[in-house]
Short mmCIF file of C-alpha atoms in Angstrom, two decimals:
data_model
loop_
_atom_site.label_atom_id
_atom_site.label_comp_id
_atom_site.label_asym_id
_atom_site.label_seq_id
_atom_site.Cartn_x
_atom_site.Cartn_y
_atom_site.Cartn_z
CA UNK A 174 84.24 113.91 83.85
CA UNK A 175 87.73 113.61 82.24
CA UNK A 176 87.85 115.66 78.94
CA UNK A 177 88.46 113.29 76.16
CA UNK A 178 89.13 114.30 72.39
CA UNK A 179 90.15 112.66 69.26
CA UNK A 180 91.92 113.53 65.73
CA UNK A 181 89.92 111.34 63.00
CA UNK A 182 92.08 111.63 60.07
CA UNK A 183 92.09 109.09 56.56
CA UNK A 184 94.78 107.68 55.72
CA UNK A 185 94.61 108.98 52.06
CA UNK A 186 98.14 110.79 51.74
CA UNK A 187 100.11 113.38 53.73
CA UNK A 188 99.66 115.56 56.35
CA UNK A 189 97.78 118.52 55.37
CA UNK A 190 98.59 121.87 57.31
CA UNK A 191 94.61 121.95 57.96
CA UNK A 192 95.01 118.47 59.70
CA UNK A 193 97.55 120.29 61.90
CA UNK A 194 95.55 123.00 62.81
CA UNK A 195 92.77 120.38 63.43
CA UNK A 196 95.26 117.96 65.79
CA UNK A 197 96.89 120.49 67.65
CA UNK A 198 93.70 122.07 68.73
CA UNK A 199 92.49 118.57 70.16
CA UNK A 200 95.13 118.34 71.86
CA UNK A 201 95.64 122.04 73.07
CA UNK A 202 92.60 121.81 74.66
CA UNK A 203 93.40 118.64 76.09
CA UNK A 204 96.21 119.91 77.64
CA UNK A 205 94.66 122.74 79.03
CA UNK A 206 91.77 120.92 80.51
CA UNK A 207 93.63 117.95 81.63
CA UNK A 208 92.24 115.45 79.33
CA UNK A 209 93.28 112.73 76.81
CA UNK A 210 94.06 113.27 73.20
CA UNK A 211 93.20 109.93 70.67
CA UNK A 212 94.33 109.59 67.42
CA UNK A 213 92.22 107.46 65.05
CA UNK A 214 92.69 106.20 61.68
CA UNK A 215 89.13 106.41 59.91
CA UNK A 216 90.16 103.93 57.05
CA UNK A 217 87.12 102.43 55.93
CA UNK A 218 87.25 104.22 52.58
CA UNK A 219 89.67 101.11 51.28
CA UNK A 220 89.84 102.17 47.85
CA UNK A 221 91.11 106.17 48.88
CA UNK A 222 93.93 104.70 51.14
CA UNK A 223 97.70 105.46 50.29
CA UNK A 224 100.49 103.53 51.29
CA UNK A 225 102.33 104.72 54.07
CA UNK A 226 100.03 107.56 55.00
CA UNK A 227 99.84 106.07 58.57
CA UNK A 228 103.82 106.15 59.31
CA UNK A 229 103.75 109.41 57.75
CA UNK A 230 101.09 110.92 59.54
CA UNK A 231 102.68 109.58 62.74
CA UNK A 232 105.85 110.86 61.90
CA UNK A 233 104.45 114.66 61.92
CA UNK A 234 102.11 114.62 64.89
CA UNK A 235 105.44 113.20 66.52
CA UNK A 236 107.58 115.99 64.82
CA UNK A 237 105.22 118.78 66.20
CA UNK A 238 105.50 117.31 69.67
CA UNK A 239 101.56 116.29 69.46
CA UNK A 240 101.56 113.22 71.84
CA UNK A 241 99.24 110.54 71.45
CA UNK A 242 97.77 110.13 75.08
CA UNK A 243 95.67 106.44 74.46
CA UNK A 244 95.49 103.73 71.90
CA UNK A 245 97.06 100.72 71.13
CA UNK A 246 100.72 100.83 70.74
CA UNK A 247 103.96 98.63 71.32
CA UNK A 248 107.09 99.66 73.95
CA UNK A 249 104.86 102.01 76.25
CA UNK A 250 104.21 104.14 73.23
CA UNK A 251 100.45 104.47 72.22
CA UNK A 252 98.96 104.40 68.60
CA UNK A 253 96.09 104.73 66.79
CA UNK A 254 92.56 102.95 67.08
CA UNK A 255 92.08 101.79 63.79
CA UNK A 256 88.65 101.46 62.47
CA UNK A 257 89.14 98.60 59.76
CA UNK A 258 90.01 96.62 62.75
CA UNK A 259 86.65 97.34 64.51
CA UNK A 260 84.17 96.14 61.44
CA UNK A 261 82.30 93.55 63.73
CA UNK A 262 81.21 96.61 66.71
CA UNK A 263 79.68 98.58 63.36
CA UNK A 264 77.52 95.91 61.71
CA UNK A 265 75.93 95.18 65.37
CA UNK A 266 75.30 98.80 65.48
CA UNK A 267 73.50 99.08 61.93
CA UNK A 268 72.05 95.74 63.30
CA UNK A 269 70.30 97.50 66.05
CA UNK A 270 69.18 100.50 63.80
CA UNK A 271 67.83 97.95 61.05
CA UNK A 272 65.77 96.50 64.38
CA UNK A 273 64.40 99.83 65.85
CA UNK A 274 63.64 101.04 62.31
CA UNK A 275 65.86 104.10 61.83
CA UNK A 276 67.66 102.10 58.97
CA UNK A 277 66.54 100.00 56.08
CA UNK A 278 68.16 98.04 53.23
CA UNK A 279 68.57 99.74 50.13
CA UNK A 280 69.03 97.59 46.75
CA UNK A 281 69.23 100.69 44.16
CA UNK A 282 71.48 99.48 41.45
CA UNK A 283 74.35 102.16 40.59
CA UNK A 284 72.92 103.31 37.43
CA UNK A 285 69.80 104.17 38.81
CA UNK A 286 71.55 105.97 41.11
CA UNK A 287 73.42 107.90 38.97
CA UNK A 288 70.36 108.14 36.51
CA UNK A 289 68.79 109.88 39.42
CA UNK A 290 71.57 112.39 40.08
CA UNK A 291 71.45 113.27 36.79
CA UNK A 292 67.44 113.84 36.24
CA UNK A 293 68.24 116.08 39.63
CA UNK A 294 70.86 117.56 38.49
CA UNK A 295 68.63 119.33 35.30
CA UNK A 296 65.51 119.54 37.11
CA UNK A 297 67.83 121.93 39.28
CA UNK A 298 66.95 120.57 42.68
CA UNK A 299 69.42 118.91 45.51
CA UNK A 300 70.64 115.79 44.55
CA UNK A 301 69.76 113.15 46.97
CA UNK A 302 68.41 109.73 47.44
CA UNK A 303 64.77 109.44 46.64
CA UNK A 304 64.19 106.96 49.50
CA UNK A 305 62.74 104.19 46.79
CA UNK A 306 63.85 101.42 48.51
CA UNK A 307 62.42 103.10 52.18
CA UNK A 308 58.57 101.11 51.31
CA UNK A 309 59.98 97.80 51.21
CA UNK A 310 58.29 96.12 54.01
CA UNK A 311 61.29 95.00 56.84
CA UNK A 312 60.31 91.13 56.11
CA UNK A 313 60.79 91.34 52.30
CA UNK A 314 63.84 93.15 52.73
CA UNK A 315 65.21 90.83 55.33
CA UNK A 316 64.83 88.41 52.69
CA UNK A 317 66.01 90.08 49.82
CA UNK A 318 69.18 91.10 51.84
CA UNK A 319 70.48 87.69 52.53
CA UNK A 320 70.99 86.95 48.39
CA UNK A 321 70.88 90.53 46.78
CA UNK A 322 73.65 93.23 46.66
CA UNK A 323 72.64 96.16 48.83
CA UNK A 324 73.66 99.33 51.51
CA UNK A 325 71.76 100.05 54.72
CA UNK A 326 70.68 103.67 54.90
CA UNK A 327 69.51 106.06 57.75
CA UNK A 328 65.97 106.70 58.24
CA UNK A 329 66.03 110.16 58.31
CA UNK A 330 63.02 112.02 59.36
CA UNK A 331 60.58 113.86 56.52
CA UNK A 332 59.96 116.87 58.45
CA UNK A 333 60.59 119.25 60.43
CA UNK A 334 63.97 120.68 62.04
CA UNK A 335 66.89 119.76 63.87
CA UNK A 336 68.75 122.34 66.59
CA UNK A 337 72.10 122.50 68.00
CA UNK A 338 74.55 124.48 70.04
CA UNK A 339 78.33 124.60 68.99
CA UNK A 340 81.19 126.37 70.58
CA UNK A 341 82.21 127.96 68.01
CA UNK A 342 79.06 128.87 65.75
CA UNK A 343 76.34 128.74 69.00
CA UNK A 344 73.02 127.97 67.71
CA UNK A 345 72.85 125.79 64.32
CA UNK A 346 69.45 124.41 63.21
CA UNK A 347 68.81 122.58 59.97
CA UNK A 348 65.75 121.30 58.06
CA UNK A 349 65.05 117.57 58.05
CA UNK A 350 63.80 117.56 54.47
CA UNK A 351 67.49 118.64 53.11
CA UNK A 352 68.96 116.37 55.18
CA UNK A 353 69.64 112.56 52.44
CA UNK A 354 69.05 109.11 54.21
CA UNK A 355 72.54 108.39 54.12
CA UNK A 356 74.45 105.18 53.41
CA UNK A 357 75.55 104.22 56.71
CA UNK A 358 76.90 100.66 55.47
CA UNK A 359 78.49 99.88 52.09
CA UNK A 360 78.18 97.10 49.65
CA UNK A 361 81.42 95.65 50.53
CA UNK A 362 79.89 95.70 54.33
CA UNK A 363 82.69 98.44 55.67
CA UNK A 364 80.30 101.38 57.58
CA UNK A 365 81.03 104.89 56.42
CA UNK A 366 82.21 107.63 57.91
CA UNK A 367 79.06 108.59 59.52
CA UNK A 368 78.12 105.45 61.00
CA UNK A 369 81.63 104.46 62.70
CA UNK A 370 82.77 108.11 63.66
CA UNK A 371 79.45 108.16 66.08
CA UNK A 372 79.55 104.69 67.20
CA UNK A 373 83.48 105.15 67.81
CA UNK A 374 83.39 108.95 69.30
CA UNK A 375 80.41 107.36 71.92
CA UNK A 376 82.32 103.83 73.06
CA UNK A 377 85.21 105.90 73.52
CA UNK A 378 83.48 108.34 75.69
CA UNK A 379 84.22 111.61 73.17
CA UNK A 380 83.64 114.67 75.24
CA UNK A 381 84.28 117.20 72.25
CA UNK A 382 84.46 116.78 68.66
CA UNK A 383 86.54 119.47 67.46
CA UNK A 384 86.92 119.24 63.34
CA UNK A 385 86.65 121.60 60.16
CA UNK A 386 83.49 122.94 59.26
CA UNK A 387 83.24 120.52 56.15
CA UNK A 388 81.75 118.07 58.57
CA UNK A 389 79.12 120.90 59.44
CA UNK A 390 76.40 119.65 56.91
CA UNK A 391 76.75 116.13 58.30
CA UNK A 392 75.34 117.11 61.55
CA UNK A 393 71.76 116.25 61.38
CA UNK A 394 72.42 112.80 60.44
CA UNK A 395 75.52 112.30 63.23
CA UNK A 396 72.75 113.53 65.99
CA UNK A 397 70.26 111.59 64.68
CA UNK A 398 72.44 108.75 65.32
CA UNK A 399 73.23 109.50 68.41
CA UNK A 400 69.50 109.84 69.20
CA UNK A 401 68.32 106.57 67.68
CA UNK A 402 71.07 104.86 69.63
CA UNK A 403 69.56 106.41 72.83
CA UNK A 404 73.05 108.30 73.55
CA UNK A 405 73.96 111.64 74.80
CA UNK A 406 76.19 113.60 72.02
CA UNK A 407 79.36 115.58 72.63
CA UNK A 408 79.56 119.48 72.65
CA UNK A 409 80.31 120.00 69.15
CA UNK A 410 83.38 122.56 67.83
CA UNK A 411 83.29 123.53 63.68
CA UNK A 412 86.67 124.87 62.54
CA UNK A 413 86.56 127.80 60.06
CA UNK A 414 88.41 126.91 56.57
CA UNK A 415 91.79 127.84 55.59
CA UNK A 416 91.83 130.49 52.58
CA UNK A 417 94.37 131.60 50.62
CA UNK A 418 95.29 135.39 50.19
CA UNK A 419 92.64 135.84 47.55
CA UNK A 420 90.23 133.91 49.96
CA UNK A 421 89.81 130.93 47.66
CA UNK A 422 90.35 127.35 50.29
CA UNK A 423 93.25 126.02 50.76
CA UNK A 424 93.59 123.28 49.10
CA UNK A 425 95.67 120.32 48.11
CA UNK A 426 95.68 121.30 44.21
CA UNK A 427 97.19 124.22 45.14
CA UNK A 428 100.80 122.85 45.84
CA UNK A 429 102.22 123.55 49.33
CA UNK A 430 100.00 122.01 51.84
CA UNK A 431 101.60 119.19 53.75
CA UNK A 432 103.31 119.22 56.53
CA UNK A 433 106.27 117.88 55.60
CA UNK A 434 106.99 119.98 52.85
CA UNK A 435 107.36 122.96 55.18
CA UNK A 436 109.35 120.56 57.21
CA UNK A 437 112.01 119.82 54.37
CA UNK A 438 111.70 123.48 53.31
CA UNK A 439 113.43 124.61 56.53
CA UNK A 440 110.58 125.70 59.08
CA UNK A 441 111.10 124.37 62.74
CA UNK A 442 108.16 122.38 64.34
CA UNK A 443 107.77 125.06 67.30
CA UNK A 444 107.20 127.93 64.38
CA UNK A 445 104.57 125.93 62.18
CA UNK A 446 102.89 124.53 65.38
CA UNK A 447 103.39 128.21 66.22
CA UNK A 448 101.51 129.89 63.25
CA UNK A 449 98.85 126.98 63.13
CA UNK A 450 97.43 127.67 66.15
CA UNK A 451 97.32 131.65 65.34
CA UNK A 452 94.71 130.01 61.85
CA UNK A 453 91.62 130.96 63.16
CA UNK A 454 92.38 131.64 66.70
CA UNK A 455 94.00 134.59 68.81
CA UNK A 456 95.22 135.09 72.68
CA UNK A 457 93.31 138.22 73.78
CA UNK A 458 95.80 140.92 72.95
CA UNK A 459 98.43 140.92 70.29
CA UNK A 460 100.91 138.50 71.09
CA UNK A 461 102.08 136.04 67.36
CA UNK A 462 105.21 134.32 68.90
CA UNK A 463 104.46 131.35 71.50
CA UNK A 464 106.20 128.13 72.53
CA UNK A 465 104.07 125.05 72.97
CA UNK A 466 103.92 125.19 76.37
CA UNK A 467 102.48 128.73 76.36
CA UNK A 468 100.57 128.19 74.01
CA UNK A 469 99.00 125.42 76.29
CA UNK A 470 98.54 128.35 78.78
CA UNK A 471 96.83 131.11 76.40
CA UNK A 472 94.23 128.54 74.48
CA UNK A 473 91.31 129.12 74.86
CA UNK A 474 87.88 127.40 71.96
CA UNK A 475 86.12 129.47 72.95
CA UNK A 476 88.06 132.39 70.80
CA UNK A 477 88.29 130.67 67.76
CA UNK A 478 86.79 132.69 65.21
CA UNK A 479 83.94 131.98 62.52
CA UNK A 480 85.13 133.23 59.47
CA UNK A 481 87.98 131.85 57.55
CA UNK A 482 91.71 131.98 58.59
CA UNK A 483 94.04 133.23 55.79
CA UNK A 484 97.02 131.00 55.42
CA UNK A 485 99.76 133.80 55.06
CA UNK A 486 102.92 132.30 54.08
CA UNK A 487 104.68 135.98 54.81
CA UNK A 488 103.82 135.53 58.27
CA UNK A 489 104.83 132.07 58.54
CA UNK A 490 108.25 133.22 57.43
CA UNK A 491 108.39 135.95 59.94
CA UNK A 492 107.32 133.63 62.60
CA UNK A 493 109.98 130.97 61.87
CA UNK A 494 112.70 133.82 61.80
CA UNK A 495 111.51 134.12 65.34
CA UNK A 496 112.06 130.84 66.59
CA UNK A 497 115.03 130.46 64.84
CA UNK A 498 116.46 133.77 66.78
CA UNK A 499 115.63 131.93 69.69
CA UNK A 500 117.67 128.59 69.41
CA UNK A 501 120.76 127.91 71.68
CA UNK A 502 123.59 128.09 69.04
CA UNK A 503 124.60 124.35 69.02
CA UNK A 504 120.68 123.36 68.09
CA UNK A 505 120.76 125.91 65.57
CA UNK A 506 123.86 124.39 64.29
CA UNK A 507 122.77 120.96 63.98
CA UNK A 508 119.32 122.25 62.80
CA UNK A 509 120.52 124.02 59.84
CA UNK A 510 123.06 120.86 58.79
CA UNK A 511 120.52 118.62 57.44
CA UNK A 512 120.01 121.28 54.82
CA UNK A 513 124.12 122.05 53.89
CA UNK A 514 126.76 120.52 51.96
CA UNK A 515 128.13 117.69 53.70
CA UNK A 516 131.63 118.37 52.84
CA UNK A 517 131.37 122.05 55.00
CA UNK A 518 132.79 122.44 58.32
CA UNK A 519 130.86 124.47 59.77
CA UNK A 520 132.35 125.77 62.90
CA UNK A 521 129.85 127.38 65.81
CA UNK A 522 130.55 131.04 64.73
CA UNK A 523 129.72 130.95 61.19
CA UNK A 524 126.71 129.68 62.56
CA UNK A 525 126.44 132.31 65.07
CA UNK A 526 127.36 134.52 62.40
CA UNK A 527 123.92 134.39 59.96
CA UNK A 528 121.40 133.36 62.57
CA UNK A 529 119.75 136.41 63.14
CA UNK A 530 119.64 136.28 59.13
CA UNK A 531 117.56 133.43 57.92
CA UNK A 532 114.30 132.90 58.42
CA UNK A 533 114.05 129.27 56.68
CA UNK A 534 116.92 126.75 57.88
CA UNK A 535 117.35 126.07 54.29
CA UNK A 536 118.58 129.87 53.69
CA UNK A 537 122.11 128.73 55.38
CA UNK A 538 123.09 126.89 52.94
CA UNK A 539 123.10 130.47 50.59
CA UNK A 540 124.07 132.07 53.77
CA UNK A 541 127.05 130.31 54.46
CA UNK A 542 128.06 129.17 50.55
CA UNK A 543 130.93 131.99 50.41
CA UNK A 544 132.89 130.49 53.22
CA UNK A 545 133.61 127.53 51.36
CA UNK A 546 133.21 128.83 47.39
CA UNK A 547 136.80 128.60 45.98
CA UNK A 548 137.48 130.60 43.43
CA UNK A 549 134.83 132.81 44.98
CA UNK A 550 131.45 133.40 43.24
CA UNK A 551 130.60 137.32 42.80
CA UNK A 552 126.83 137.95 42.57
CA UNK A 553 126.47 141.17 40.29
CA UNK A 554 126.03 144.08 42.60
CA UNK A 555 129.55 142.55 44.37
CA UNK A 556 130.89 142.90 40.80
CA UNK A 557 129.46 146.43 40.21
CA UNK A 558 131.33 147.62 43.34
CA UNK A 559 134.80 146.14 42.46
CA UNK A 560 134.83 147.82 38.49
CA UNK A 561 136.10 151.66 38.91
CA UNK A 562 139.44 152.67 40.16
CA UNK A 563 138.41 153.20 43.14
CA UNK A 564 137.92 149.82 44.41
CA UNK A 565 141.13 148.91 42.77
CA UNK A 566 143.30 151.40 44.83
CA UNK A 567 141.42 150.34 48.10
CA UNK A 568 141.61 146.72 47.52
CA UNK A 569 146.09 147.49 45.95
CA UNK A 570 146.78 149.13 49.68
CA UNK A 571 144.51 146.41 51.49
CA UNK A 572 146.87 143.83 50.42
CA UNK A 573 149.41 146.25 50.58
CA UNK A 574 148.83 145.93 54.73
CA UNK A 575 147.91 142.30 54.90
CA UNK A 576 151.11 141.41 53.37
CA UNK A 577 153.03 143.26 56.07
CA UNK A 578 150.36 141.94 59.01
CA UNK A 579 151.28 140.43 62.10
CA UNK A 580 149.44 138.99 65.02
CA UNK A 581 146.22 138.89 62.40
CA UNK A 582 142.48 139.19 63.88
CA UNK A 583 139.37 140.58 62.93
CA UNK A 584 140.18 143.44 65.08
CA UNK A 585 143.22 143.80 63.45
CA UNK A 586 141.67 144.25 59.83
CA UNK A 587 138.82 146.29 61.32
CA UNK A 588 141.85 148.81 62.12
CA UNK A 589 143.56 148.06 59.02
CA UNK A 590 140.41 149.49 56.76
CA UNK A 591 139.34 152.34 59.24
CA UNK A 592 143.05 153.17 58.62
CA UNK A 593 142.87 152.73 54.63
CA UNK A 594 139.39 154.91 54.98
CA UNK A 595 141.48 157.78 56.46
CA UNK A 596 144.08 157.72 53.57
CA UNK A 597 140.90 157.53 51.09
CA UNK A 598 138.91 159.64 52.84
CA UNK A 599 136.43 157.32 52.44
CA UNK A 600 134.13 155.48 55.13
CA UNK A 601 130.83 153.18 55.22
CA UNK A 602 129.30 151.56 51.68
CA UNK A 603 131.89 153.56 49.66
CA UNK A 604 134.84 151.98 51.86
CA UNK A 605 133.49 148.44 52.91
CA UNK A 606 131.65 147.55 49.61
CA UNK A 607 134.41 146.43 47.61
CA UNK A 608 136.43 144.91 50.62
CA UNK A 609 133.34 142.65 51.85
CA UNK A 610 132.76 142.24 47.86
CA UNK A 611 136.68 140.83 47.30
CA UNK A 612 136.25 138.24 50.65
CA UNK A 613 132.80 137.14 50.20
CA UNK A 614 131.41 138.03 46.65
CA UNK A 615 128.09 139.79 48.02
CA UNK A 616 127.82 143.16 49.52
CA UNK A 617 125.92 141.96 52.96
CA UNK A 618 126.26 139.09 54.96
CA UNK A 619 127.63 138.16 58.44
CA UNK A 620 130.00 140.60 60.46
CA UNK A 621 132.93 141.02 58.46
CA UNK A 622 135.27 140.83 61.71
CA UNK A 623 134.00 136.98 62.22
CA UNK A 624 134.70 136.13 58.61
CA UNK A 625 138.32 137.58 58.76
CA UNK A 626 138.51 135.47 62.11
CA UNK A 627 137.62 132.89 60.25
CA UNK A 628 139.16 133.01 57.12
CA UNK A 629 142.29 133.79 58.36
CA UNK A 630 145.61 136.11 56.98
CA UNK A 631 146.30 133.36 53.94
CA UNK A 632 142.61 133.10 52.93
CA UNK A 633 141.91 137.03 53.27
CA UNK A 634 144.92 137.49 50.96
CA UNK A 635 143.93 134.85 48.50
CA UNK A 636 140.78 136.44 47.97
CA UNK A 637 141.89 139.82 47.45
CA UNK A 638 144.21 139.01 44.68
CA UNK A 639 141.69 137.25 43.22
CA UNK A 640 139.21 140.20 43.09
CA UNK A 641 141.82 142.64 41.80
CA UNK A 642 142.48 139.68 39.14
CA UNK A 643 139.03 139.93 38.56
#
């Protein structure tokens, strides 16, 4: 049997970085077991939707190199199965339950509902649906259907327990009477979540359902479906939750959560695909830096762990440095432009220059700033080391020699200072501070020989006038 998984998201804003995790496992372990990864838009919530959610949760999985293997699509490129589109395949289903009994019509006004919750709510017990309208008798309610507002609910069983095996969490077992008779079809006749996630993860032959362990409560009444339906359920993987440091959940209150935030923030696709995958799961050893394609290799469900995953932003960093290391110069190069000055001309050295410094693309643009500052901006420990004497009688014979230079090269002004150090007895901080401080207003940065190269003899001048000015 062909493995077959899915990624059920809403369409109810951006991308969050737990939807990631939950997409590129799907189709990790797709990949490894030569399967098919579906996307599917679970949009029958109408009034949660946000405009534009789909294109934009398109645009990521496409940005982190997730592929959509089946669905409907335009050009040879698939898309997703969307459920608002399938309404007519959910009310024959809820048909059929209505028929065998494992549903009935519910006509519960919304204030007694919410009368109920709240006489539940101070009598301290669960709050659930006290299965009033479960006596009417099918004919009555047949009747009462075809003129009177209502939902159809799920005849869940009054006793007794329910078992299961997951991947992840192995044996799961839950009591029937916790378990609400859930609303399976809405007043506005759209099925919920429950209802059209089964009958959709069954027609399209759903192997595994891998998703966060939110949805772990709502088992009972998904295999309950599948057993009044007469249908053989997937095998079943629960996701732990993302935590922050303090091990509160990750949420979307919280700020930075979606996707393309870290995007426009300067992280490449391979290093947040990267430290997703490491959220709850781990190769057997201690390897953190993977492509996608070993990644591929090294997944395994099987080692995804119960507890929750701490979203470490420290580590992200650390992991994006990585990748970044790793790029052929000309893709760093055009990688970091998006996030510079227009107006810069930035040749392939400077670039070469601060790669092994920045662990965010965005940092270039701080990174590369004193190339192109004129007059140059000093930060204040650059200032600090060009205010004694000192610094004034290095920086007096540096231009001193470049006013006399010839044939001019990094090289060449490497030899000049080693030979001003000798005169000063001076060499490393005490010697180089104030001369990197005068060309590029910080004290570390790039190799100074591929700034001189750059800069040139007029620009190198320039600059030191302008710091003995200063």
């Amino acid at each position: 049997m062909t493995t077959r998984v899915r990624f059920a998201p809403s369409p109810t804003g951006y991308l969050h970085v737990g939807g990631l995790r939950t997409a590129l496992y799907n189709w990790l372990f797709a990949r490894k077991h030569g399967g098919v990864f579906i996307l599917r838009i679970e949009d029958t919530d109408q009034s949660r939707q946000v405009e534009g959610a789909v294109d934009s949760l398109l645009s990521m999985l496409d940005w982190a190199g997730l592929k959509i293997d089946e669905g409907p699509g335009l050009g040879g490129d698939y898309g997703p199965y969307v459920q608002s589109e399938r309404l007519e395949i959910y009310q024959q289903h809820a048909e059929q339950l209505l028929a065998g009994g494992q549903a009935y019509y519910c006509f519960c006004s919304t204030e007694r509902l919410e009368q109920l919750r709240e006489r539940q709510k101070k009598m301290g017990i669960n709050v659930r649906y006290d299965r009033h309208c479960r006596t009417i008798s099918s004919d009555e309610a047949e009747k009462r259907a075809a003129g009177e507002p209502h939902v159809v609910r799920l005849a869940i069983p009054e006793a007794g327990r329910i078992t299961f095996k997951d991947i992840i969490r192995k044996k799961v077992a839950f009591e029937w009477q916790t378990v609400d008779d859930q609303v399976l079809i809405k007043g506005d006749g759209f099925p919920t979540y429950h209802l059209a996630n089964v009958v959709d993860d069954h027609l399209m032959e759903i192997t595994h359902v891998i998703r966060g362990e939110e949805w772990l409560p709502s088992m009972p009444k998904h295999l309950y479906l599948y057993q009044s339906f007469g249908w053989e359920p997937p095998t079943f993987a629960h996701l732990p939750l993302l935590l922050n440091p303090d091990r509160s959940k990750l949420s979307k209150r919280q700020g930075h959560v979606a996707v393309e935030d870290y995007r426009d923030q300067g992280y490449l696709p391979e290093a947040m695909v990267n430290f997703v995958a490491l959220l709850g799961w781990h190769e057997q050893g201690n390897r953190e830096v993977f492509t996608l394609a070993e990644l591929i290799e090294a997944f395994e469900i099987g080692r995804v762990q119960k507890g929750g995953a701490i979203f470490n932003t420290e580590k992200l960093d650390w992991i994006n440095g990585q990748h970044i290391r790793a790029l052929p110069a000309e893709q760093f190069r055009a990688a970091i432009a998006p996030h510079l000055d227009n107006a810069w001309d930035v040749t392939d050295s400077m670039a070469a220059a601060i790669q092994t410094k920045v662990n965010l693309l965005s940092d270039a643009r701080d990174q590369l700033a004193f190339f192109f500052q004129d007059p140059v901006v000093y930060d204040p420990d650059a200032k600090a080391a060009l205010s004694d004497a000192m610094s004034r009688g290095i920086l007096s014979t540096l231009l001193t020699n470049l006013d006399s230079a010839k044939n001019f090269s990094g090289k060449g002004f490497l030899d000049m200072v080693k030979s001003i150090g000798e005169e000063f007895s001076l060499k490393g901080r005490e010697l180089w501070h104030p001369i990197r401080a005068a060309i590029t207003g910080r004290l570390a940065g790039p190799d100074i020989v591929t700034i001189v190269d750059e800069f040139g003899l007029e620009k190198c001048r320039h600059r030191v006038r302008a710091a003995l000015d200063l």
